[in-house]
Structures are given as structure tokens and as C-alpha cells.
mmCIF file of C-alpha atoms in Angstrom:
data_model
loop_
_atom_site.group_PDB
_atom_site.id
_atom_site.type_symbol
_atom_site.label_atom_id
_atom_site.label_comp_id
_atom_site.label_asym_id
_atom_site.label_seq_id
_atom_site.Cartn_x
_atom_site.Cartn_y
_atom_site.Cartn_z
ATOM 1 C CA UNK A 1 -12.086 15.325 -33.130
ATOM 2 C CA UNK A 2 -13.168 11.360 -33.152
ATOM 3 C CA UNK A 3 -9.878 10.612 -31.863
ATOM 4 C CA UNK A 4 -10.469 12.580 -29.077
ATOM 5 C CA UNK A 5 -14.402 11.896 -28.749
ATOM 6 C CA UNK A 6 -13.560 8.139 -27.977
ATOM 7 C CA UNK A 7 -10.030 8.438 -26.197
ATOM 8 C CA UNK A 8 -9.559 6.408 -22.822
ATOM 9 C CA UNK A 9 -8.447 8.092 -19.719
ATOM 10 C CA UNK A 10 -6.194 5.979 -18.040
ATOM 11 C CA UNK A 11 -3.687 6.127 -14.991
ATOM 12 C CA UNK A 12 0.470 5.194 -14.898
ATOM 13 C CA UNK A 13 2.120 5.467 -11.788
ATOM 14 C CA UNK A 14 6.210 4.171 -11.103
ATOM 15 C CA UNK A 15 5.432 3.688 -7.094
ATOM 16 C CA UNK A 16 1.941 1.330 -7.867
ATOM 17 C CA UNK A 17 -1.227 1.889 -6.380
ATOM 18 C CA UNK A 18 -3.207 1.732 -2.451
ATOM 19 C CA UNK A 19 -6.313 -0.301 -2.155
ATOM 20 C CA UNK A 20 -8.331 1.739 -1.821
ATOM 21 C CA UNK A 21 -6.957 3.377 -5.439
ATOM 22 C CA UNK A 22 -7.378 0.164 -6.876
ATOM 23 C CA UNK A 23 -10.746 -0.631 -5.717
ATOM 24 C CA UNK A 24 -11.956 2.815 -7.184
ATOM 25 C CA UNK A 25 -10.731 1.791 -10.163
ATOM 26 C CA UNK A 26 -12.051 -1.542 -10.279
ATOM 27 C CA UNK A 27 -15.598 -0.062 -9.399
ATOM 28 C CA UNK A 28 -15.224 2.819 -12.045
ATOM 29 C CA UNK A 29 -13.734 0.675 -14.603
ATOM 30 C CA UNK A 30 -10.453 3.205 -14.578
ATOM 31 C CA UNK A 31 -7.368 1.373 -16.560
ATOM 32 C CA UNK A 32 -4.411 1.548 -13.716
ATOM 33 C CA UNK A 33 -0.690 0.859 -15.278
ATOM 34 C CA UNK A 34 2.364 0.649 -13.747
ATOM 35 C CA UNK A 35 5.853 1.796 -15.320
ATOM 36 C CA UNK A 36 9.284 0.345 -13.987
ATOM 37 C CA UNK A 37 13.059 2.480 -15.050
ATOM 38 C CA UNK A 38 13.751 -0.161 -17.332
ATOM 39 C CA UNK A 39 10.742 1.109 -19.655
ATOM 40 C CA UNK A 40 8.161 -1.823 -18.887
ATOM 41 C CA UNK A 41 4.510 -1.186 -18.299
ATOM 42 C CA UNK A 42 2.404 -3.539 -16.718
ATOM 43 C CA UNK A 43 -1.467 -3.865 -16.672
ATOM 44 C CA UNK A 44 -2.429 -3.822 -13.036
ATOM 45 C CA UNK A 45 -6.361 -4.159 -12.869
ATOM 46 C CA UNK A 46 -8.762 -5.888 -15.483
ATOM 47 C CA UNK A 47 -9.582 -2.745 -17.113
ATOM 48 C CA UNK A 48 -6.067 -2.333 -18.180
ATOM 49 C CA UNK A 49 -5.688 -5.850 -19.200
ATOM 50 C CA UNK A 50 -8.670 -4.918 -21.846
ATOM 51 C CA UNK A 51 -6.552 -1.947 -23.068
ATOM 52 C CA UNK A 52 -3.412 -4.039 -23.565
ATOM 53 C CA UNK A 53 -4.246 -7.643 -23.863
ATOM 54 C CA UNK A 54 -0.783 -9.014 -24.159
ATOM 55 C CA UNK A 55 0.130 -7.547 -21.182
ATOM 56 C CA UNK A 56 1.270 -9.598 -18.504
ATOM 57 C CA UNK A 57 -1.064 -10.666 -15.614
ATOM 58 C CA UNK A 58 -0.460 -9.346 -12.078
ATOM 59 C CA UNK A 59 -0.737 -12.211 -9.760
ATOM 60 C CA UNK A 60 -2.186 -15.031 -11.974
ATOM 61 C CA UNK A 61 -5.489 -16.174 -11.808
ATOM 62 C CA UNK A 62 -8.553 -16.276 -9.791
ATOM 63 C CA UNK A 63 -7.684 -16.903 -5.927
ATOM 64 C CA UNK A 64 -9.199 -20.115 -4.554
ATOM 65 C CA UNK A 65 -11.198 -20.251 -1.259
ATOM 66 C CA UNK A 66 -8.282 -21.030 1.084
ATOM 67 C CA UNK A 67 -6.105 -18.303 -1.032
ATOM 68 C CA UNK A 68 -8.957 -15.618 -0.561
ATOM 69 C CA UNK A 69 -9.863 -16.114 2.910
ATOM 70 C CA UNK A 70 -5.762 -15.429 3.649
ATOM 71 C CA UNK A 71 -6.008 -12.481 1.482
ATOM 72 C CA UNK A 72 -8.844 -11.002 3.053
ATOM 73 C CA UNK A 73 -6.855 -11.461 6.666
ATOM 74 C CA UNK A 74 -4.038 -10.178 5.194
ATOM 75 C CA UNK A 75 -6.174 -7.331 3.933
ATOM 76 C CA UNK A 76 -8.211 -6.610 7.078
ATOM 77 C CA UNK A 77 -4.780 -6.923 9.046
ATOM 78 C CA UNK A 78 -2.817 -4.255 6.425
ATOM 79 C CA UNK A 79 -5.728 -1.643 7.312
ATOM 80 C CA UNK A 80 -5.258 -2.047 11.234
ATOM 81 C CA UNK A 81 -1.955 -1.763 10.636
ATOM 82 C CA UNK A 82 -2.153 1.394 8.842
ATOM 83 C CA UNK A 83 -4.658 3.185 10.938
ATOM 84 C CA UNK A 84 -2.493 2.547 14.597
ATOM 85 C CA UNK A 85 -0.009 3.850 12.076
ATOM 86 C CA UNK A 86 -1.732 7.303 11.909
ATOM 87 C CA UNK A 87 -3.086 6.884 15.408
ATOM 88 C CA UNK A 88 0.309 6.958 16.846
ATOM 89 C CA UNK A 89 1.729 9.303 14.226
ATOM 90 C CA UNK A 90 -0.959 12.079 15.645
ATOM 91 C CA UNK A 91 0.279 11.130 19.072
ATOM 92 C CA UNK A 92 4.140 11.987 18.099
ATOM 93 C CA UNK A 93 2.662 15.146 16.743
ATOM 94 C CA UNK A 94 1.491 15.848 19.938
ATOM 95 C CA UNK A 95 4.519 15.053 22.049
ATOM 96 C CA UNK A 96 6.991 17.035 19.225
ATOM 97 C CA UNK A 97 5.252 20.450 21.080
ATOM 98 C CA UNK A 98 6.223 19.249 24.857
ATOM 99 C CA UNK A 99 8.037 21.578 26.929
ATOM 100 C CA UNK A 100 10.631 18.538 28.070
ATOM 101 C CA UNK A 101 12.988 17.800 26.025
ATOM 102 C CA UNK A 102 13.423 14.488 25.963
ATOM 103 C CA UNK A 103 9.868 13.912 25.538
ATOM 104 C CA UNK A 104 10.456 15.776 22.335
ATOM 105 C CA UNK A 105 13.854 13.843 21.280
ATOM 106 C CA UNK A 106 11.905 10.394 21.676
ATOM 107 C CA UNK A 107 8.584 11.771 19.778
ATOM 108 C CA UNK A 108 11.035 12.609 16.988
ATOM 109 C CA UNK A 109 12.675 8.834 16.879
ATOM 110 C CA UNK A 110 8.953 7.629 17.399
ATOM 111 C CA UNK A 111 8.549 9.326 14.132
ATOM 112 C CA UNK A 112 11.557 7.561 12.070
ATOM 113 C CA UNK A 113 9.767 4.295 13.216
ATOM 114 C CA UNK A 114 6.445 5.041 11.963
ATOM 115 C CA UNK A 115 8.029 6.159 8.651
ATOM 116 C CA UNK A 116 9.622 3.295 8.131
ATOM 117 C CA UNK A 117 6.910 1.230 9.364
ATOM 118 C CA UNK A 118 4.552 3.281 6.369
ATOM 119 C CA UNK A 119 7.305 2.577 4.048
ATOM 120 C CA UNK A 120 7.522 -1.606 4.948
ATOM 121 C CA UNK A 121 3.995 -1.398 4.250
ATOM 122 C CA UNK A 122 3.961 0.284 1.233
ATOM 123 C CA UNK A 123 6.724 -2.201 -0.069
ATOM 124 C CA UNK A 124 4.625 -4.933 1.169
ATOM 125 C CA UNK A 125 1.532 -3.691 -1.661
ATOM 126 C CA UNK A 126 3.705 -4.999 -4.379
ATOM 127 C CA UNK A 127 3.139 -8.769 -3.222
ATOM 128 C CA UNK A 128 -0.132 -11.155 -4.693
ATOM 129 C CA UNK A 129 -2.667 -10.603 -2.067
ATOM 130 C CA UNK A 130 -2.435 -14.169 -0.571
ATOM 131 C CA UNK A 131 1.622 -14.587 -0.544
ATOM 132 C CA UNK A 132 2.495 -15.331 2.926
ATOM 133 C CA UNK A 133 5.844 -13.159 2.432
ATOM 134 C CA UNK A 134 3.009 -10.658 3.679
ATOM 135 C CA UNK A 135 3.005 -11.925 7.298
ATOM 136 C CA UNK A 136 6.982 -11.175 7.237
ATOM 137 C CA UNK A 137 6.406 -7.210 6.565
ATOM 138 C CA UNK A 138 3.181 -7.254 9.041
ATOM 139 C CA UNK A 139 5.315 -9.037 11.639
ATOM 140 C CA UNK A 140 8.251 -5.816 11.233
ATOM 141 C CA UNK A 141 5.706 -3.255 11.075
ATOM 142 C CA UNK A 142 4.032 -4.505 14.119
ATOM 143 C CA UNK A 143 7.421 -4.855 16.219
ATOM 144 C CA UNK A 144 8.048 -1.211 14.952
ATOM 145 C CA UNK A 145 5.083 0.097 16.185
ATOM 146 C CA UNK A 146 5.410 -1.619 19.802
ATOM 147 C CA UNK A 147 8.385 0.443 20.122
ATOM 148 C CA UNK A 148 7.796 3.782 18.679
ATOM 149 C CA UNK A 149 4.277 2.863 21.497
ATOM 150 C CA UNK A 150 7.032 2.274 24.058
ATOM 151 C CA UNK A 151 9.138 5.833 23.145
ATOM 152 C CA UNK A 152 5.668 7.869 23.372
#
């Protein structure tokens, strides 16, 4: 019964973790892991690093002013990107119940875009918040979305 009195609830996940899952568990002090095939687990917020302190480090140390102000751009930029994401995925919705055809055929290639826009962006979340291999995956996921724009 002690054991189970002072256990530590604590989350693993293969695929990582949004922001906004992190940040929740940054405010709520939740340990996050991550799991790869190959068996490793990696500490992936400060919590977890207190669970398993020779874990390795996610993304080094503390970011300095230059590094944080292109993270937080990169940040702001990520969350644009994701919500004309779902903007344009409700308009596809709409245009998959059109009586013409071939309004319906280009909602439905519209919608292979935006998945693989959501799934560029998704890949992009395994990055250090200022690496500027983040502009590469913005710079895709915004040509993506000017075309599946053009096909609705």
C-alpha cells in the first residue's frame, strides 16, 4: 500500500508530444517520456529529467536571447500554420458534399494536401525549438496549403 500511496503518474508516448501537451505538463509538473523501437526512452520535459536523472537532455541547455526570440517565431508561426490548416480542412469538408463533381474530386486532393501538410508539421515537433531546419518544414507546409487554397 506505500508503494502505491507515493507512486508517480507519468506519460510514454512512441509519436512525442504537441505543445500544448507539453506545456500542460510543464505547468502540472506531469513527467512526459518518449519510447523509440529500438527500446530507448528519453526524458522529454524537466519533470522527467527528475525521475530519471541520467537520462539524456532534449535539446541542451537554456536558449539564449537571440535563440528564444527565433523559437518563439517559430512557435507563433507553427500555430498559424496549424489553424489555416483546420480552417481549410472545414472548407474541403464543405466542398466533399457539392453536387458537381469536380468540385468534389478537387476537395478530396485538397484533403491529401492538408494531411500531409499536418503530417510535415508533426515531423517538424521533433526539432529543438530554435533549429532553423524549422523554416524548411514551414516553408513546405505553407506551399501546400497555397495549393490545396488554389483546388478549393
Amino acid at each position: 500500500m506505500a508503494q502505491a500511496a507515493a507512486a508517480k503518474p507519468f506519460f510514454y508516448s512512441l509519436n512525442g508530444y504537441t505543445p500544448q501537451a507539453l506545456e500542460w505538463a510543464n505547468a502540472t509538473s506531469m513527467p512526459l517520456f518518449t519510447y523509440s523501437a529500438d527500446g530507448r526512452v528519453l526524458a522529454q520535459n524537466s519533470a522527467a529529467h527528475t525521475l530519471a536523472p541520467g537520462s539524456a537532455r532534449i535539446g541542451g541547455g537554456k536558449l539564449g536571447f537571440f535563440e528564444q526570440a527565433r523559437a518563439d517565431k517559430y512557435r507563433r508561426e507553427l500555430e498559424k500554420l496549424r489553424q489555416d490548416i483546420n480552417d481549410l480542412t472545414v472548407l474541403m469538408h464543405k466542398r466533399t458534399q457539392s453536387r458537381r463533381p469536380a468540385v468534389r474530386r478537387s476537395a478530396g486532393e485538397a484533403g491529401g494536401l492538408l494531411l500531409n501538410a499536418s503530417r510535415t508539421l508533426d515531423g517538424s515537433d521533433v526539432l529543438p525549438p530554435a533549429d532553423r531546419r524549422r523554416e524548411d518544414f514551414h516553408r513546405a507546409v505553407r506551399d501546400a496549403l497555397k495549393l490545396a487554397r488554389r483546388m478549393l
